[in-house]
Amino acid sequence: MNLRGKLNNHPWVYILNKLAALGLLVFIMCMYTILSTRFDLYEFTESLSNITFWGWICVYALMTTMLIDLIGYKWKKFTIKTSIVLHCILGFIIFIPFMGVNFYAMIAGSVGALCAFIYAFSYYFLVKKNRLAWTFLLVIPILLYIRPMDFTIKEGWTEEKTKSSFFAEFTRFNGKNEIPIALEKGDLVTTYISFKEKNGGGYGYHILDNNGELAGMTELDEPYEDYDTIAFQFKAKKSGIYRVVLTGDNLRGKIDVKWEID
């Protein structure tokens, strides 16, 4: 049945097939992410936390595919090959207004075109596979369900906390550990962090405000007692609970944190 027939007789089937194709595209992207992180579930769920990124992918995919179908419905009927090519073109050019014409835009555009190809091909494939289409409709709800889960791994973990310090020693730390600090509006926090790794594992840190957004901070050059690592400041724009987030990538060692509130 052609597009006109689908829209006239079963418009909801058309919409569900579009959503199923989107689910298949997201599934393939997630499989790539899992493989590239070597099945690190913490890193995978962190990649899902960027709702804006995934949201724009979904919205743009649905808008462009429906625009192409609308043109074919109203003015000129496209072959499947032509429709797929148009999807790829729109997947490529979306980056040019934001990045200009340069090497990085070409790389991003090529990735966008590949994703558009997968989406368009998935739609035409799933149209003939009704049961399979229903399966891929579940992909996005399942990802939204697992996104908030914390897959942090802590082995041999011991910690000590005070009102102005935190210390942890561990044999393996893969994920994140949050240190909550209650602040009043205008408080200036000076923080000192020492990572002492014993196995070459990765580590990092950032600050989240009371809304869960990244808080701006300024790195300092001043030393603090026997600290040989990072010193920085951030200011509380609103009263609430702020969090110093420590991250480890299969890290073994110690973390020592101290902070002063002015």
CSV table of N, CA and C in Angstrom, one decimal, residues 34-98:
chain,number,residue,atom,x,y,z
A,34,ILE,N,27.6,1.1,23.6
A,34,ILE,CA,28.0,0.0,24.5
A,34,ILE,C,29.3,-0.6,24.1
A,35,LEU,N,29.4,-0.9,22.8
A,35,LEU,CA,30.6,-1.6,22.3
A,35,LEU,C,31.8,-0.6,22.4
A,36,SER,N,31.7,0.6,22.1
A,36,SER,CA,32.8,1.6,22.2
A,36,SER,C,33.2,1.8,23.6
A,37,THR,N,32.3,1.6,24.6
A,37,THR,CA,32.7,1.7,26.0
A,37,THR,C,33.1,0.4,26.6
A,38,ARG,N,33.2,-0.6,25.8
A,38,ARG,CA,33.5,-2.0,26.3
A,38,ARG,C,32.6,-2.5,27.4
A,39,PHE,N,31.3,-2.3,27.1
A,39,PHE,CA,30.2,-2.7,28.0
A,39,PHE,C,30.3,-2.1,29.4
A,40,ASP,N,30.8,-0.8,29.4
A,40,ASP,CA,30.8,-0.1,30.7
A,40,ASP,C,29.4,0.5,30.8
A,41,LEU,N,28.5,-0.1,31.7
A,41,LEU,CA,27.2,0.4,31.8
A,41,LEU,C,27.1,1.8,32.5
A,42,TYR,N,28.0,2.1,33.3
A,42,TYR,CA,28.0,3.4,33.9
A,42,TYR,C,28.2,4.5,32.8
A,43,GLU,N,29.2,4.3,32.0
A,43,GLU,CA,29.5,5.3,30.9
A,43,GLU,C,28.3,5.3,29.9
A,44,PHE,N,27.7,4.1,29.7
A,44,PHE,CA,26.6,4.1,28.8
A,44,PHE,C,25.4,4.9,29.3
A,45,THR,N,25.0,4.7,30.6
A,45,THR,CA,23.9,5.5,31.1
A,45,THR,C,24.2,7.0,31.2
A,46,GLU,N,25.5,7.3,31.4
A,46,GLU,CA,25.9,8.7,31.4
A,46,GLU,C,25.7,9.3,30.0
A,47,SER,N,25.9,8.6,29.0
A,47,SER,CA,25.7,9.1,27.6
A,47,SER,C,24.2,9.3,27.4
A,48,LEU,N,23.3,8.5,28.1
A,48,LEU,CA,21.9,8.7,27.9
A,48,LEU,C,21.4,9.9,28.7
A,49,SER,N,22.2,10.4,29.6
A,49,SER,CA,21.7,11.5,30.4
A,49,SER,C,21.6,12.8,29.7
A,50,ASN,N,22.2,12.9,28.5
A,50,ASN,CA,22.1,14.1,27.7
A,50,ASN,C,20.8,14.1,26.9
A,51,ILE,N,19.7,14.4,27.6
A,51,ILE,CA,18.4,14.4,27.0
A,51,ILE,C,18.2,15.4,25.8
A,52,THR,N,18.9,16.5,25.9
A,52,THR,CA,18.8,17.5,24.8
A,52,THR,C,19.4,16.9,23.5
A,53,PHE,N,20.5,16.2,23.6
A,53,PHE,CA,21.2,15.6,22.4
A,53,PHE,C,20.2,14.6,21.8
A,54,TRP,N,19.8,13.6,22.6
A,54,TRP,CA,18.9,12.6,22.1
A,54,TRP,C,17.6,13.1,21.6
A,55,GLY,N,17.1,14.2,22.3
A,55,GLY,CA,15.8,14.8,21.9
A,55,GLY,C,15.9,15.4,20.6
A,56,TRP,N,17.0,16.1,20.3
A,56,TRP,CA,17.1,16.8,19.0
A,56,TRP,C,17.2,15.8,17.9
A,57,ILE,N,17.9,14.7,18.1
A,57,ILE,CA,18.0,13.6,17.1
A,57,ILE,C,16.6,13.1,16.8
A,58,CYS,N,15.8,12.8,17.8
A,58,CYS,CA,14.5,12.2,17.6
A,58,CYS,C,13.6,13.2,16.8
A,59,VAL,N,13.6,14.5,17.3
A,59,VAL,CA,12.7,15.5,16.7
A,59,VAL,C,13.1,15.8,15.3
A,60,TYR,N,14.4,15.9,15.0
A,60,TYR,CA,14.8,16.2,13.7
A,60,TYR,C,14.5,15.1,12.7
A,61,ALA,N,14.8,13.8,13.2
A,61,ALA,CA,14.5,12.7,12.4
A,61,ALA,C,13.0,12.6,12.0
A,62,LEU,N,12.1,12.8,12.9
A,62,LEU,CA,10.7,12.7,12.7
A,62,LEU,C,10.2,13.9,11.8
A,63,MET,N,10.8,15.1,12.0
A,63,MET,CA,10.4,16.2,11.2
A,63,MET,C,10.8,16.1,9.7
A,64,THR,N,12.0,15.7,9.5
A,64,THR,CA,12.5,15.6,8.2
A,64,THR,C,11.9,14.4,7.4
A,65,THR,N,11.6,13.3,8.1
A,65,THR,CA,11.0,12.2,7.3
A,65,THR,C,9.6,12.5,7.0
A,66,MET,N,8.9,13.2,7.9
A,66,MET,CA,7.5,13.5,7.6
A,66,MET,C,7.4,14.6,6.5
A,67,LEU,N,8.4,15.5,6.5
A,67,LEU,CA,8.5,16.6,5.4
A,67,LEU,C,8.7,15.9,4.1
A,68,ILE,N,9.6,15.0,4.0
A,68,ILE,CA,9.8,14.3,2.7
A,68,ILE,C,8.6,13.5,2.3
A,69,ASP,N,7.9,12.8,3.2
A,69,ASP,CA,6.7,12.1,2.9
A,69,ASP,C,5.6,13.1,2.4
A,70,LEU,N,5.5,14.2,3.1
A,70,LEU,CA,4.5,15.2,2.7
A,70,LEU,C,4.7,15.7,1.3
A,71,ILE,N,5.9,16.0,1.0
A,71,ILE,CA,6.2,16.5,-0.4
A,71,ILE,C,5.8,15.4,-1.4
A,72,GLY,N,6.2,14.1,-1.1
A,72,GLY,CA,5.8,13.0,-2.0
A,72,GLY,C,4.3,12.8,-2.0
A,73,TYR,N,3.6,13.1,-1.0
A,73,TYR,CA,2.2,12.9,-0.9
A,73,TYR,C,1.4,14.0,-1.7
A,74,LYS,N,1.9,15.3,-1.6
A,74,LYS,CA,1.2,16.4,-2.2
A,74,LYS,C,1.6,16.7,-3.6
A,75,TRP,N,2.9,16.5,-3.9
A,75,TRP,CA,3.4,17.0,-5.2
A,75,TRP,C,4.0,15.9,-6.1
A,76,LYS,N,5.0,15.2,-5.6
A,76,LYS,CA,5.7,14.2,-6.5
A,76,LYS,C,6.0,13.0,-5.7
A,77,LYS,N,5.6,11.9,-6.2
A,77,LYS,CA,5.8,10.6,-5.5
A,77,LYS,C,7.3,10.2,-5.7
A,78,PHE,N,8.0,9.8,-4.6
A,78,PHE,CA,9.4,9.4,-4.6
A,78,PHE,C,9.5,7.9,-4.6
A,79,THR,N,10.5,7.4,-5.3
A,79,THR,CA,10.9,6.0,-5.2
A,79,THR,C,11.5,5.8,-3.8
A,80,ILE,N,11.7,4.6,-3.4
A,80,ILE,CA,12.3,4.3,-2.1
A,80,ILE,C,13.8,4.8,-2.1
A,81,LYS,N,14.5,4.6,-3.2
A,81,LYS,CA,15.9,5.1,-3.3
A,81,LYS,C,16.0,6.6,-3.2
A,82,THR,N,15.1,7.3,-3.9
A,82,THR,CA,15.1,8.7,-3.9
A,82,THR,C,14.8,9.2,-2.5
A,83,SER,N,13.8,8.6,-1.8
A,83,SER,CA,13.5,9.0,-0.4
A,83,SER,C,14.7,8.8,0.5
A,84,ILE,N,15.4,7.7,0.4
A,84,ILE,CA,16.6,7.4,1.2
A,84,ILE,C,17.6,8.5,1.0
A,85,VAL,N,17.9,8.8,-0.3
A,85,VAL,CA,18.9,9.8,-0.6
A,85,VAL,C,18.5,11.2,0.0
A,86,LEU,N,17.3,11.5,-0.1
A,86,LEU,CA,16.8,12.8,0.5
A,86,LEU,C,17.0,12.8,2.0
A,87,HIS,N,16.7,11.7,2.6
A,87,HIS,CA,17.0,11.6,4.1
A,87,HIS,C,18.5,11.8,4.4
A,88,CYS,N,19.4,11.2,3.6
A,88,CYS,CA,20.8,11.4,3.8
A,88,CYS,C,21.3,12.8,3.6
A,89,ILE,N,20.7,13.5,2.6
A,89,ILE,CA,21.1,14.9,2.3
A,89,ILE,C,20.7,15.7,3.5
A,90,LEU,N,19.5,15.6,4.0
A,90,LEU,CA,19.0,16.4,5.2
A,90,LEU,C,19.8,16.0,6.4
A,91,GLY,N,20.2,14.8,6.6
A,91,GLY,CA,21.0,14.4,7.7
A,91,GLY,C,22.4,15.0,7.6
A,92,PHE,N,22.9,15.3,6.4
A,92,PHE,CA,24.2,15.8,6.3
A,92,PHE,C,24.2,17.4,6.5
A,93,ILE,N,23.3,18.1,5.8
A,93,ILE,CA,23.4,19.5,5.8
A,93,ILE,C,23.0,20.2,7.1
A,94,ILE,N,22.4,19.5,8.0
A,94,ILE,CA,21.9,20.1,9.3
A,94,ILE,C,23.1,20.7,10.1
A,95,PHE,N,24.3,20.2,9.9
A,95,PHE,CA,25.4,20.7,10.7
A,95,PHE,C,26.1,22.0,10.1
A,96,ILE,N,25.8,22.2,8.8
A,96,ILE,CA,26.5,23.3,8.1
A,96,ILE,C,26.1,24.7,8.7
A,97,PRO,N,24.8,25.0,9.0
A,97,PRO,CA,24.4,26.3,9.6
A,97,PRO,C,25.1,26.5,10.9
A,98,PHE,N,25.4,25.5,11.7
A,98,PHE,CA,25.9,25.6,13.0
A,98,PHE,C,27.5,25.6,13.0
